[in-house]
CSV table of C-alpha atoms in Angstrom, one decimal:
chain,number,residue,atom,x,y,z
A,1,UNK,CA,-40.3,17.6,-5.9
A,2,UNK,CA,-37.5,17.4,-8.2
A,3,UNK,CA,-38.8,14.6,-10.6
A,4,UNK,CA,-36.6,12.8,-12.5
A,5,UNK,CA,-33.4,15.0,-12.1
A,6,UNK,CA,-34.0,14.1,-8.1
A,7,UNK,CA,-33.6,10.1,-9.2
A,8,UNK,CA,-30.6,10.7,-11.0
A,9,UNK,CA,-28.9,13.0,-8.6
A,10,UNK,CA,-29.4,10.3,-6.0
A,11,UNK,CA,-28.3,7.8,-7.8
A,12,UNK,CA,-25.2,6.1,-5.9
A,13,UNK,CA,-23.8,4.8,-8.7
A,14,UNK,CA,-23.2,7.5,-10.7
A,15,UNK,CA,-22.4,9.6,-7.8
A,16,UNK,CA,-19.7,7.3,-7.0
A,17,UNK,CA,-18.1,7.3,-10.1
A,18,UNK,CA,-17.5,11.1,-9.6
A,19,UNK,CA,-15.4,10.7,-6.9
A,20,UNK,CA,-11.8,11.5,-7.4
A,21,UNK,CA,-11.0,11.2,-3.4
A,22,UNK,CA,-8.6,7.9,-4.2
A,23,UNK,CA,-6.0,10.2,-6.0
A,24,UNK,CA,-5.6,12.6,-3.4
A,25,UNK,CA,-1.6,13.4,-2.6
A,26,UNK,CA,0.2,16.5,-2.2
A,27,UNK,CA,3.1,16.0,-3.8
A,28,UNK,CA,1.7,14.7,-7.1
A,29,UNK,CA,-0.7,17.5,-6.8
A,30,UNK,CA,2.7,19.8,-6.8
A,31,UNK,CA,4.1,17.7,-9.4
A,32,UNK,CA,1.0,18.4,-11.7
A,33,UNK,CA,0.5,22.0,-10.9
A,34,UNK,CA,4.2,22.6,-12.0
A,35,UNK,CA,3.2,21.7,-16.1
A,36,UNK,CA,1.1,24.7,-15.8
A,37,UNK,CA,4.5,26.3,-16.6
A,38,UNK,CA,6.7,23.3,-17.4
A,39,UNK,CA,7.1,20.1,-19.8
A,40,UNK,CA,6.7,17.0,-18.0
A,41,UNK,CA,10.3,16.1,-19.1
A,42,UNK,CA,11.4,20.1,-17.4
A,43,UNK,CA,9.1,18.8,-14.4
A,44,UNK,CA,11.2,15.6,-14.2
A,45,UNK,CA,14.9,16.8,-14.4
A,46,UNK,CA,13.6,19.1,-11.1
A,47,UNK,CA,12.6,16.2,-9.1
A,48,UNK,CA,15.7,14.4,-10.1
A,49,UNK,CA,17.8,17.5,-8.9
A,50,UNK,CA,14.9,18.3,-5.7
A,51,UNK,CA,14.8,15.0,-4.6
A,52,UNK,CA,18.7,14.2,-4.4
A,53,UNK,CA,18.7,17.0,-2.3
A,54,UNK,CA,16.1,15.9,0.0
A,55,UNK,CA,17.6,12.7,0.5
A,56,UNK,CA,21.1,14.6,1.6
A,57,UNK,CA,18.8,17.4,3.8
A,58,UNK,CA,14.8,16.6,4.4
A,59,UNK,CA,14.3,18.8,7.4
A,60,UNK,CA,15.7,22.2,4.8
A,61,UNK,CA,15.8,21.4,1.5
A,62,UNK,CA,13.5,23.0,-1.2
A,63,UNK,CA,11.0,19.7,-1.5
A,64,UNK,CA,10.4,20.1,2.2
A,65,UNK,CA,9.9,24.1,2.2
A,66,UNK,CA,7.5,23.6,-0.8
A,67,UNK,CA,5.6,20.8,0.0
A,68,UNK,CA,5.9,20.3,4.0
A,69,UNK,CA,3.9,17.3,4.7
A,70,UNK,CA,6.7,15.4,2.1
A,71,UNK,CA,8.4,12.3,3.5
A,72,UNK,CA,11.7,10.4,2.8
A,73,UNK,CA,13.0,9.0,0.0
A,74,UNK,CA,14.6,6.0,1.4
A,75,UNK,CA,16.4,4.9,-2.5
A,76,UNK,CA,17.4,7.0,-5.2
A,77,UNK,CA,14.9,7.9,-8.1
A,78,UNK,CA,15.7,8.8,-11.7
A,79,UNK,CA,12.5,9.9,-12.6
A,80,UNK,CA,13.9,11.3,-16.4
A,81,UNK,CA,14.6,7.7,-17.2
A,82,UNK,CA,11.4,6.6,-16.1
A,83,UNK,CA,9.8,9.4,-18.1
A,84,UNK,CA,11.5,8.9,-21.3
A,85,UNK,CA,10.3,4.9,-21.0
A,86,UNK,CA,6.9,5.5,-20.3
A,87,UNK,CA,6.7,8.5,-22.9
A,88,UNK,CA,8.2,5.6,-25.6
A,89,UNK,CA,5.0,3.6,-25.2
A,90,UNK,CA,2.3,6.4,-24.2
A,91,UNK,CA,3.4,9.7,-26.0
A,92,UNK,CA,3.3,11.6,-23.2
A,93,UNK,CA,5.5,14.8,-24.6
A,94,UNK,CA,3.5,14.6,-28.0
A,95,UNK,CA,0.5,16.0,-26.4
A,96,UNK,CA,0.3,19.8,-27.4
A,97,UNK,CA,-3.0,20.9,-25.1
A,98,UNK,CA,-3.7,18.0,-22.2
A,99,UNK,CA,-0.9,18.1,-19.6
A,100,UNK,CA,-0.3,14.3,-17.7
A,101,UNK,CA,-3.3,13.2,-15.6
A,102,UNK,CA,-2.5,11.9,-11.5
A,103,UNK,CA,-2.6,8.3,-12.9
A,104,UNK,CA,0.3,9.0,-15.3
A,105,UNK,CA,2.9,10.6,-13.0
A,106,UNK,CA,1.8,8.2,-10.6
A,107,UNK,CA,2.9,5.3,-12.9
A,108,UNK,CA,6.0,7.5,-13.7
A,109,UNK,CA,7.1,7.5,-10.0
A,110,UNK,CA,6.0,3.8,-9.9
A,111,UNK,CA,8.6,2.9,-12.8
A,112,UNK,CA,11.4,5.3,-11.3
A,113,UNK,CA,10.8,3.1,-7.6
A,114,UNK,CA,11.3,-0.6,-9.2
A,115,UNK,CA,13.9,0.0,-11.0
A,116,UNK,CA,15.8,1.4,-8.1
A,117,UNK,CA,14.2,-0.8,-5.2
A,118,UNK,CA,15.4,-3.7,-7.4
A,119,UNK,CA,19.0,-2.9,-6.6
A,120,UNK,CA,18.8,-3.8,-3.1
A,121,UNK,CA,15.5,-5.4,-2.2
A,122,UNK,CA,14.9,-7.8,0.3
A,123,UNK,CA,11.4,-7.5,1.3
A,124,UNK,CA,8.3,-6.9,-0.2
A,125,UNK,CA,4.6,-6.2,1.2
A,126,UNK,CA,1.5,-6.2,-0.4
A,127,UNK,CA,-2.1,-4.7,0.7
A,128,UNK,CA,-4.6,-7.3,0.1
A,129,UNK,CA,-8.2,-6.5,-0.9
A,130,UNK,CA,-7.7,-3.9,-4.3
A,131,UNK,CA,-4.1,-4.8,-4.5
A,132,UNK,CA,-3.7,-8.6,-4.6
A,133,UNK,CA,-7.2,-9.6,-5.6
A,134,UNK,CA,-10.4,-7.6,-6.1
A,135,UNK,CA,-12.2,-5.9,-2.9
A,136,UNK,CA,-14.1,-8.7,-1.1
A,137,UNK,CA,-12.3,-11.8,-3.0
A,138,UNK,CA,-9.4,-13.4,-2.3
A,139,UNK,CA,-6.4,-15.3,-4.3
A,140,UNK,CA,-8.0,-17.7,-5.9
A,141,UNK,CA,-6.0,-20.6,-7.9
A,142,UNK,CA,-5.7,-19.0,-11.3
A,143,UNK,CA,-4.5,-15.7,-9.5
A,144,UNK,CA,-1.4,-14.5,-11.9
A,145,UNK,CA,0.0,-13.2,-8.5
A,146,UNK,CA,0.9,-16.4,-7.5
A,147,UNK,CA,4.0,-17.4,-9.5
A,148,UNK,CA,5.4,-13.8,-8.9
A,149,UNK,CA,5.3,-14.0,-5.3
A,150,UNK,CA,7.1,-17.7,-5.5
A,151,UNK,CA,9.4,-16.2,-8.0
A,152,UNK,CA,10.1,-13.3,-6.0
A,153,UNK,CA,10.6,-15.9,-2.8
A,154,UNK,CA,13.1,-17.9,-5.1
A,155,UNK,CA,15.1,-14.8,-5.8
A,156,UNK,CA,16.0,-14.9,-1.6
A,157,UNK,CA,13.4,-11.9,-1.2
A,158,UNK,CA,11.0,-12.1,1.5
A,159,UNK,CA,7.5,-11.5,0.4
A,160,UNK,CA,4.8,-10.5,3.0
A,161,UNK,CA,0.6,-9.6,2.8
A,162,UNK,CA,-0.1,-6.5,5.5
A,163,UNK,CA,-3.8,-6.7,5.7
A,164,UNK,CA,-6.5,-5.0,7.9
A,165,UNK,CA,-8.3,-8.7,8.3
A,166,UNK,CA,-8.0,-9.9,11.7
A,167,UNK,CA,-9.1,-12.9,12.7
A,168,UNK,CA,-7.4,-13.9,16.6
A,169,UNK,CA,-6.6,-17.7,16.9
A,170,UNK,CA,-8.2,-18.5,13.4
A,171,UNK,CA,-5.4,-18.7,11.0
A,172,UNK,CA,-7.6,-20.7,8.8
A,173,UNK,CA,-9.6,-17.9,8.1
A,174,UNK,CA,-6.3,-16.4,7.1
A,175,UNK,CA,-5.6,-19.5,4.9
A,176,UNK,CA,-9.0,-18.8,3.1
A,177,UNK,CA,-7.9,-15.7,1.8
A,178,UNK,CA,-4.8,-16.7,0.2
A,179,UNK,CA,-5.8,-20.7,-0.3
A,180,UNK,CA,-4.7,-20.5,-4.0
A,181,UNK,CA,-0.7,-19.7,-2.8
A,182,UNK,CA,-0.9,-22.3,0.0
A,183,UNK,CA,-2.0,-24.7,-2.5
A,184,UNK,CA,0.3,-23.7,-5.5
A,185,UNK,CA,3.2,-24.1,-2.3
A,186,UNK,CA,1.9,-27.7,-1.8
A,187,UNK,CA,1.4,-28.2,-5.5
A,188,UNK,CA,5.5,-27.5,-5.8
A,189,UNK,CA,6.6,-28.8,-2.7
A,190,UNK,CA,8.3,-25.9,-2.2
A,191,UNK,CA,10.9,-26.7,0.9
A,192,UNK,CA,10.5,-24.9,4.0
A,193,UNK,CA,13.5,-22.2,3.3
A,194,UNK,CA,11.7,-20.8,0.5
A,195,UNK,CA,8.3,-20.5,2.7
A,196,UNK,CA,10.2,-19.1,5.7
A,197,UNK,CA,10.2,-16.2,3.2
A,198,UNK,CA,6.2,-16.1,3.3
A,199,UNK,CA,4.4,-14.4,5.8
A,200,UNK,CA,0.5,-12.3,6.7
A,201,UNK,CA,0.6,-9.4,9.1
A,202,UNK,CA,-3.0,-9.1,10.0
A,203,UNK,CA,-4.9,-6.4,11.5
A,204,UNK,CA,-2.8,-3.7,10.5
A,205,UNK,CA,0.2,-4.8,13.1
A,206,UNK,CA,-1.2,-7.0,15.8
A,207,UNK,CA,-1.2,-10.5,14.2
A,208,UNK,CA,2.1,-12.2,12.6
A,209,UNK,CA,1.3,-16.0,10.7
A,210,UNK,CA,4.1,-18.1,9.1
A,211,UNK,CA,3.9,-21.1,6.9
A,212,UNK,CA,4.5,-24.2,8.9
A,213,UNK,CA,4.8,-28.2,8.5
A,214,UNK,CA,4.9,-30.4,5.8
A,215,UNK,CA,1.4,-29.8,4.6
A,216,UNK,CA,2.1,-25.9,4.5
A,217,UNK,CA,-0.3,-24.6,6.7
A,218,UNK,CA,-0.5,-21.2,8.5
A,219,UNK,CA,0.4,-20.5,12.2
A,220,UNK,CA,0.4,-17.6,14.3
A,221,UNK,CA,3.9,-16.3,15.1
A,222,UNK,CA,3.9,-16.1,19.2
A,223,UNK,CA,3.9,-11.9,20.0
A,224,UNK,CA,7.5,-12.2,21.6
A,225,UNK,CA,9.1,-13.1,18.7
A,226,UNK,CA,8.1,-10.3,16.7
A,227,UNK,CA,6.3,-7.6,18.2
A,228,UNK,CA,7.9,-4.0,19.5
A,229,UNK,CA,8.0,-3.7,23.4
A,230,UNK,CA,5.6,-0.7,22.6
A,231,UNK,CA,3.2,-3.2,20.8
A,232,UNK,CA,3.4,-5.9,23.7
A,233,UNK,CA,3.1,-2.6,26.7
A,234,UNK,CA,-0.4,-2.3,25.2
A,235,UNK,CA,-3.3,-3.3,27.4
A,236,UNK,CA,-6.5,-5.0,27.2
A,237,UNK,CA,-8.6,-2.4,28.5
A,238,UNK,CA,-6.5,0.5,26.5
A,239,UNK,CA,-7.8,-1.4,23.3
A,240,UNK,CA,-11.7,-1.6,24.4
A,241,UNK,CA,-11.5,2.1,25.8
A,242,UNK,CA,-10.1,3.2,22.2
A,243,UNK,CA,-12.4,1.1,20.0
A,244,UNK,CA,-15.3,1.9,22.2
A,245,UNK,CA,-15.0,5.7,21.4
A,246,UNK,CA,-14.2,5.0,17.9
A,247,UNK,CA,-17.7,2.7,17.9
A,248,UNK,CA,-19.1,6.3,19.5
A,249,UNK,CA,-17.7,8.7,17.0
A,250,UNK,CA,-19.0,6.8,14.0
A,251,UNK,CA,-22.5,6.2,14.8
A,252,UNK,CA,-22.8,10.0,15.4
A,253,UNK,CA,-21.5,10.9,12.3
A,254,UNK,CA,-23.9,7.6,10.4
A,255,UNK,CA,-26.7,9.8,12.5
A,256,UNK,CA,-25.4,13.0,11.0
A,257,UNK,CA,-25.3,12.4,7.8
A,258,UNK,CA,-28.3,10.1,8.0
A,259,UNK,CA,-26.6,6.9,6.7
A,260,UNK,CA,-28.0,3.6,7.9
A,261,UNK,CA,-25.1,1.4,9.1
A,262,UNK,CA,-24.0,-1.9,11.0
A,263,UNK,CA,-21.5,-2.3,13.2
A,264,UNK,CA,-18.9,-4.7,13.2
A,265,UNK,CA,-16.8,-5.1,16.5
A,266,UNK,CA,-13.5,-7.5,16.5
A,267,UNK,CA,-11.0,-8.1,19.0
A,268,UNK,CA,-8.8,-4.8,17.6
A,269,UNK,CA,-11.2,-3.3,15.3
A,270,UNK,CA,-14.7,-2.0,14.9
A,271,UNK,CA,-16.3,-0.6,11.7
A,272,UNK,CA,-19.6,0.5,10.3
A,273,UNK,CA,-21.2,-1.2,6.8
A,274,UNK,CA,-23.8,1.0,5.1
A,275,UNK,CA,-27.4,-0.6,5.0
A,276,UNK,CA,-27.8,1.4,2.3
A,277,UNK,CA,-26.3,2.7,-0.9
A,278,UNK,CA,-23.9,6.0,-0.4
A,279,UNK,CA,-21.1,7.4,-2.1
A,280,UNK,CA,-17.4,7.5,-1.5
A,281,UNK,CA,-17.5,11.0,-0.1
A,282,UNK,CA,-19.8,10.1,2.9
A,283,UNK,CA,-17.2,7.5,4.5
A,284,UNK,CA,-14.4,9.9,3.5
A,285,UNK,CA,-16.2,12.6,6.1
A,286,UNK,CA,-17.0,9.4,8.2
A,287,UNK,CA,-13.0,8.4,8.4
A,288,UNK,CA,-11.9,12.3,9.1
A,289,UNK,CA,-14.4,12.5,11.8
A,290,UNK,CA,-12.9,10.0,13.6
A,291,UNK,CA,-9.2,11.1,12.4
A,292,UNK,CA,-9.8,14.7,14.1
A,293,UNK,CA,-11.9,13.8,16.9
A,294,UNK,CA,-10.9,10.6,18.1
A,295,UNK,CA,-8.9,10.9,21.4
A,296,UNK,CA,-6.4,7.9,22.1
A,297,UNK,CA,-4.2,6.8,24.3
A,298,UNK,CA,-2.4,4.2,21.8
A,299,UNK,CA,-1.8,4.6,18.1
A,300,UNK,CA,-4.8,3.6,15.5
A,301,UNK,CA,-5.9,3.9,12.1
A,302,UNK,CA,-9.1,5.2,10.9
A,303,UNK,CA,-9.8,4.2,7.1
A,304,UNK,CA,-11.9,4.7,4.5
A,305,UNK,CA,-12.1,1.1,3.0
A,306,UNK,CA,-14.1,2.1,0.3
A,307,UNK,CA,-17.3,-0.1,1.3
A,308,UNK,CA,-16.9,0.1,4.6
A,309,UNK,CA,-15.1,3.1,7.5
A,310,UNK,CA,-13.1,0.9,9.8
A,311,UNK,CA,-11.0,2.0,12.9
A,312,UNK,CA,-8.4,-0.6,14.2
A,313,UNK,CA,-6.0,-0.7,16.9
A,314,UNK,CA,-2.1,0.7,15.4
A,315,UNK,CA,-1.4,0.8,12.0
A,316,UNK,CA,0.6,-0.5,9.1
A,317,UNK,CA,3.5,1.5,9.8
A,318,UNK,CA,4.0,-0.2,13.2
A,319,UNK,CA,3.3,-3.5,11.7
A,320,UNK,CA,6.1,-3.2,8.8
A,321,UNK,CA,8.8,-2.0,11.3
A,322,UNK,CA,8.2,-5.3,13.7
A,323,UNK,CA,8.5,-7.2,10.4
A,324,UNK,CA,11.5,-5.5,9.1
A,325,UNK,CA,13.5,-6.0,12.6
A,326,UNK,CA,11.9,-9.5,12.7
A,327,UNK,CA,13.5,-10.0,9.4
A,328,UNK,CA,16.8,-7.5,9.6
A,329,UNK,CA,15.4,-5.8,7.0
A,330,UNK,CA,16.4,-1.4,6.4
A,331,UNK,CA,14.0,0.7,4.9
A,332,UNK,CA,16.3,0.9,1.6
A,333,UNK,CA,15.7,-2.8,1.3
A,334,UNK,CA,11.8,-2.7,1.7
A,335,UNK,CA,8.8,-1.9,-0.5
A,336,UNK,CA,5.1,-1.7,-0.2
A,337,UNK,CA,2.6,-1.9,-2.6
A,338,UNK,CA,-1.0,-0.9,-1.9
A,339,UNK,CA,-4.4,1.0,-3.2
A,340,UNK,CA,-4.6,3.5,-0.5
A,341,UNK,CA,-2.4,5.8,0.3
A,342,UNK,CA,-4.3,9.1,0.7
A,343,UNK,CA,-5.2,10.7,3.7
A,344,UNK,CA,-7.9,8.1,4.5
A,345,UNK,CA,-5.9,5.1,3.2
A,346,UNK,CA,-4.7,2.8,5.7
A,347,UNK,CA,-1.7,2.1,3.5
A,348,UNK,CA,-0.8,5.6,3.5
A,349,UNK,CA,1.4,5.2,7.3
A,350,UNK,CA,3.6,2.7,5.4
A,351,UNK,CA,5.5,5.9,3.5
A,352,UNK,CA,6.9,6.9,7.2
A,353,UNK,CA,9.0,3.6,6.9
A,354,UNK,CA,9.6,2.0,3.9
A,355,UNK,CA,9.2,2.8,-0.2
A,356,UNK,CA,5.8,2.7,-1.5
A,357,UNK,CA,4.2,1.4,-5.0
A,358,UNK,CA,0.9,2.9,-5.3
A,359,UNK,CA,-1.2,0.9,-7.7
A,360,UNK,CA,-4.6,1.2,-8.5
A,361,UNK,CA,-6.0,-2.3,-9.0
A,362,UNK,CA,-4.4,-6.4,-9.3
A,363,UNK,CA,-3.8,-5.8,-13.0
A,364,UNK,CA,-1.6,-2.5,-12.0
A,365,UNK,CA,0.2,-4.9,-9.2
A,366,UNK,CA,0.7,-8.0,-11.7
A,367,UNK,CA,2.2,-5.2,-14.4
A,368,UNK,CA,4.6,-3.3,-11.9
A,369,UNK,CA,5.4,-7.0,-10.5
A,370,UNK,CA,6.6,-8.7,-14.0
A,371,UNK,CA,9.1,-5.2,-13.9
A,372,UNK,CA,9.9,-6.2,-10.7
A,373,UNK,CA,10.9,-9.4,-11.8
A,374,UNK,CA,12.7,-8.5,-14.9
A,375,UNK,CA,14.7,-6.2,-12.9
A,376,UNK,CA,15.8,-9.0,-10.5
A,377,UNK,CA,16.9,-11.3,-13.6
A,378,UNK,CA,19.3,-8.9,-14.7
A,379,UNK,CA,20.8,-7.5,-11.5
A,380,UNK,CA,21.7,-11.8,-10.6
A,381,UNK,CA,22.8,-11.9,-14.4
A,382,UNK,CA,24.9,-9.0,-13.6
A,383,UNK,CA,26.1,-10.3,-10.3
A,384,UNK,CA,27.1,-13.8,-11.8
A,385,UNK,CA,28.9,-12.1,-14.5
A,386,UNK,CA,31.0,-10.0,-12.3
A,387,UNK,CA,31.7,-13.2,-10.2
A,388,UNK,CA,32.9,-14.7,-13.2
A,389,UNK,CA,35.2,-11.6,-14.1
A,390,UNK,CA,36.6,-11.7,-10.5
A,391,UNK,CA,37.6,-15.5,-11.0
């Protein structure tokens, strides 16, 4: 009816690059809305200011009264600095007419949190699929991740992959996503107190693997060891009842907004795949059905994965804390990085427990990483000087 302007209007692919859904936060979005009246340096020295404040007071302090759904700020950020070295590369403050887009503050805040998680960190987590490696691949042997994650292992820092991939009593399957490291940690005979620093939380929380034996293969870390008495209370048939109204809720609303789909059912998960080609926006409605409607009697995640809308049993935030008491690990001593922390992210429940680095793709995380690093060097350049002074 429409003729041509119908075929392009339908087009996924150009729909999809419309989408602006992935930068969704409400605190950036107050951070930008403020250079409507001030310069992103003015913006800056409040949030230094705002955000001391918050750490002394979060339940009354101004950040909390003007953006309410704000969460903790488990380090100390000096976003100024951060500001001034990003502006010296990128020109930021030079601009007369086009105020900083979300990716910019967001790399702001991202420079501000490694240079002061590097004071004290002692664990770090990475999402997997848009993170680590592209969507739907997986660390391959010329993967520039690999020698930072042994060189953040060698600096004593834990270093751990929180995935939504389960697969119960198949660590090999595990193994196949991350083959390149296992191999690179063969390669270098790395001894077994550097890879007791290396572990996968899969599933979101319910499946902890280790590096074992002398030809570095993944096992399954037995539930008791890790695992929250709230995790290990959680019964068989609480799971099925929960993923079998999840299963219910998201083939009504495929059937509403007439979107073919399969379903894919797993021990703690179950998710619809698209038959066809959609947009962004239909699994976002797809993952806040099921947020607002879904009825539970344990804690889940529904997620917008970008290809897929998958619903699994708990969430990352459960999974970190078990890892961090596994590990004696405090929150000030523990950073995620991930792709998806809006409202339909399933890295978005890490913020309740740890500090975040939200990236937007593997070159971001290999960037942020080398700072990481850098950082590290001169803190134990620091530290051995001062243990020289003291001698």
């Amino acid at each position: 009816m429409f003729g041509t302007r119908a075929r392009s209007a339908s087009d996924a692919a150009v729909l999809r690059r419309k989408g602006h859904l992935k930068e969704q936060d409400k605190f950036i979005q107050f951070v930008l809305d403020m250079h409507q009246t001030h310069t992103t340096l003015e913006v800056m020295q409040k949030m230094d200011r705002w955000i001391a404040e918050h750490r002394k007071d979060p339940r009354t302090s101004r950040l909390r009264r003007m953006v309410p759904t704000i969460g903790n700020f488990f380090v100390p950020l000096k976003l100024v600095d951060a500001f001034l070295e990003y502006d010296e590369f990128f020109a930021l403050s030079r601009r007369q007419y086009v105020h900083p887009n979300f990716a910019e503050l967001r790399h702001i805040f991202n420079i501000a949190q490694v240079h002061s998680s590097a004071q004290s960190l002692k664990l770090i987590t990475f999402d997997a699929d848009g993170t680590l490696y592209a969507d739907g691949a997986h660390i391959e042997h010329d993967n520039e991740m690999i020698r930072h994650i042994i060189a953040l292992m060698r600096s004593n820092i834990h270093v751990a992959i929180v995935t939504a991939a389960g697969y119960p009593g198949a660590p090999e399957r595990f193994e196949q996503r991350v083959e390149g490291l296992l191999a690179a940690f063969r390669q270098l005979n790395l001894p077994q107190h550097i890879t007791d620093r290396f572990h996968i939380m899969g599933g979101e929380c319910n499946y902890l693997l280790r590096v074992a034996g002398p030809d570095k293969r993944l096992q399954f870390v037995p539930d008791a060891e890790w695992k929250s008495q709230f995790m290990q209370s959680w019964t068989e048939a609480q799971c099925q009842r929960l993923l079998d109204d999840a299963e219910r809720l998201l083939l009504e609303g495929a059937h509403r907004l007439r979107l073919p789909v399969q379903v894919l059912r797993k021990e703690r998960a179950v998710g619809v795949v698209p038959a066809a080609a959609t947009i962004y926006e239909v699994l976002e409605e797809l993952a806040i059905t099921v947020q607002n409607q879904l009825q539970a009697e344990l804690p889940f995640c529904a997620f917008n994965g970008g290809n897929d809308v998958f619903v699994d049993v708990g969430n990352k935030s459960l999974g970190l804390e078990a890892l961090m008491n596994h590990l004696a690990c405090t929150p000030s001593e523990v950073l995620h990085v991930g792709d998806r922390f809006s409202d339909t992210g399933n890295d978005s429940a890490t913020r309740d427990c740890c500090s975040i680095l939200w990236v937007a793709n593997p070159e971001e995380t290999d960037f942020f990483i080398k700072l990481l690093l850098n950082d590290l060097m001169k803190r134990r350049i620091n530290s051995a000087y001062i243990d020289f002074q003291v001698v």
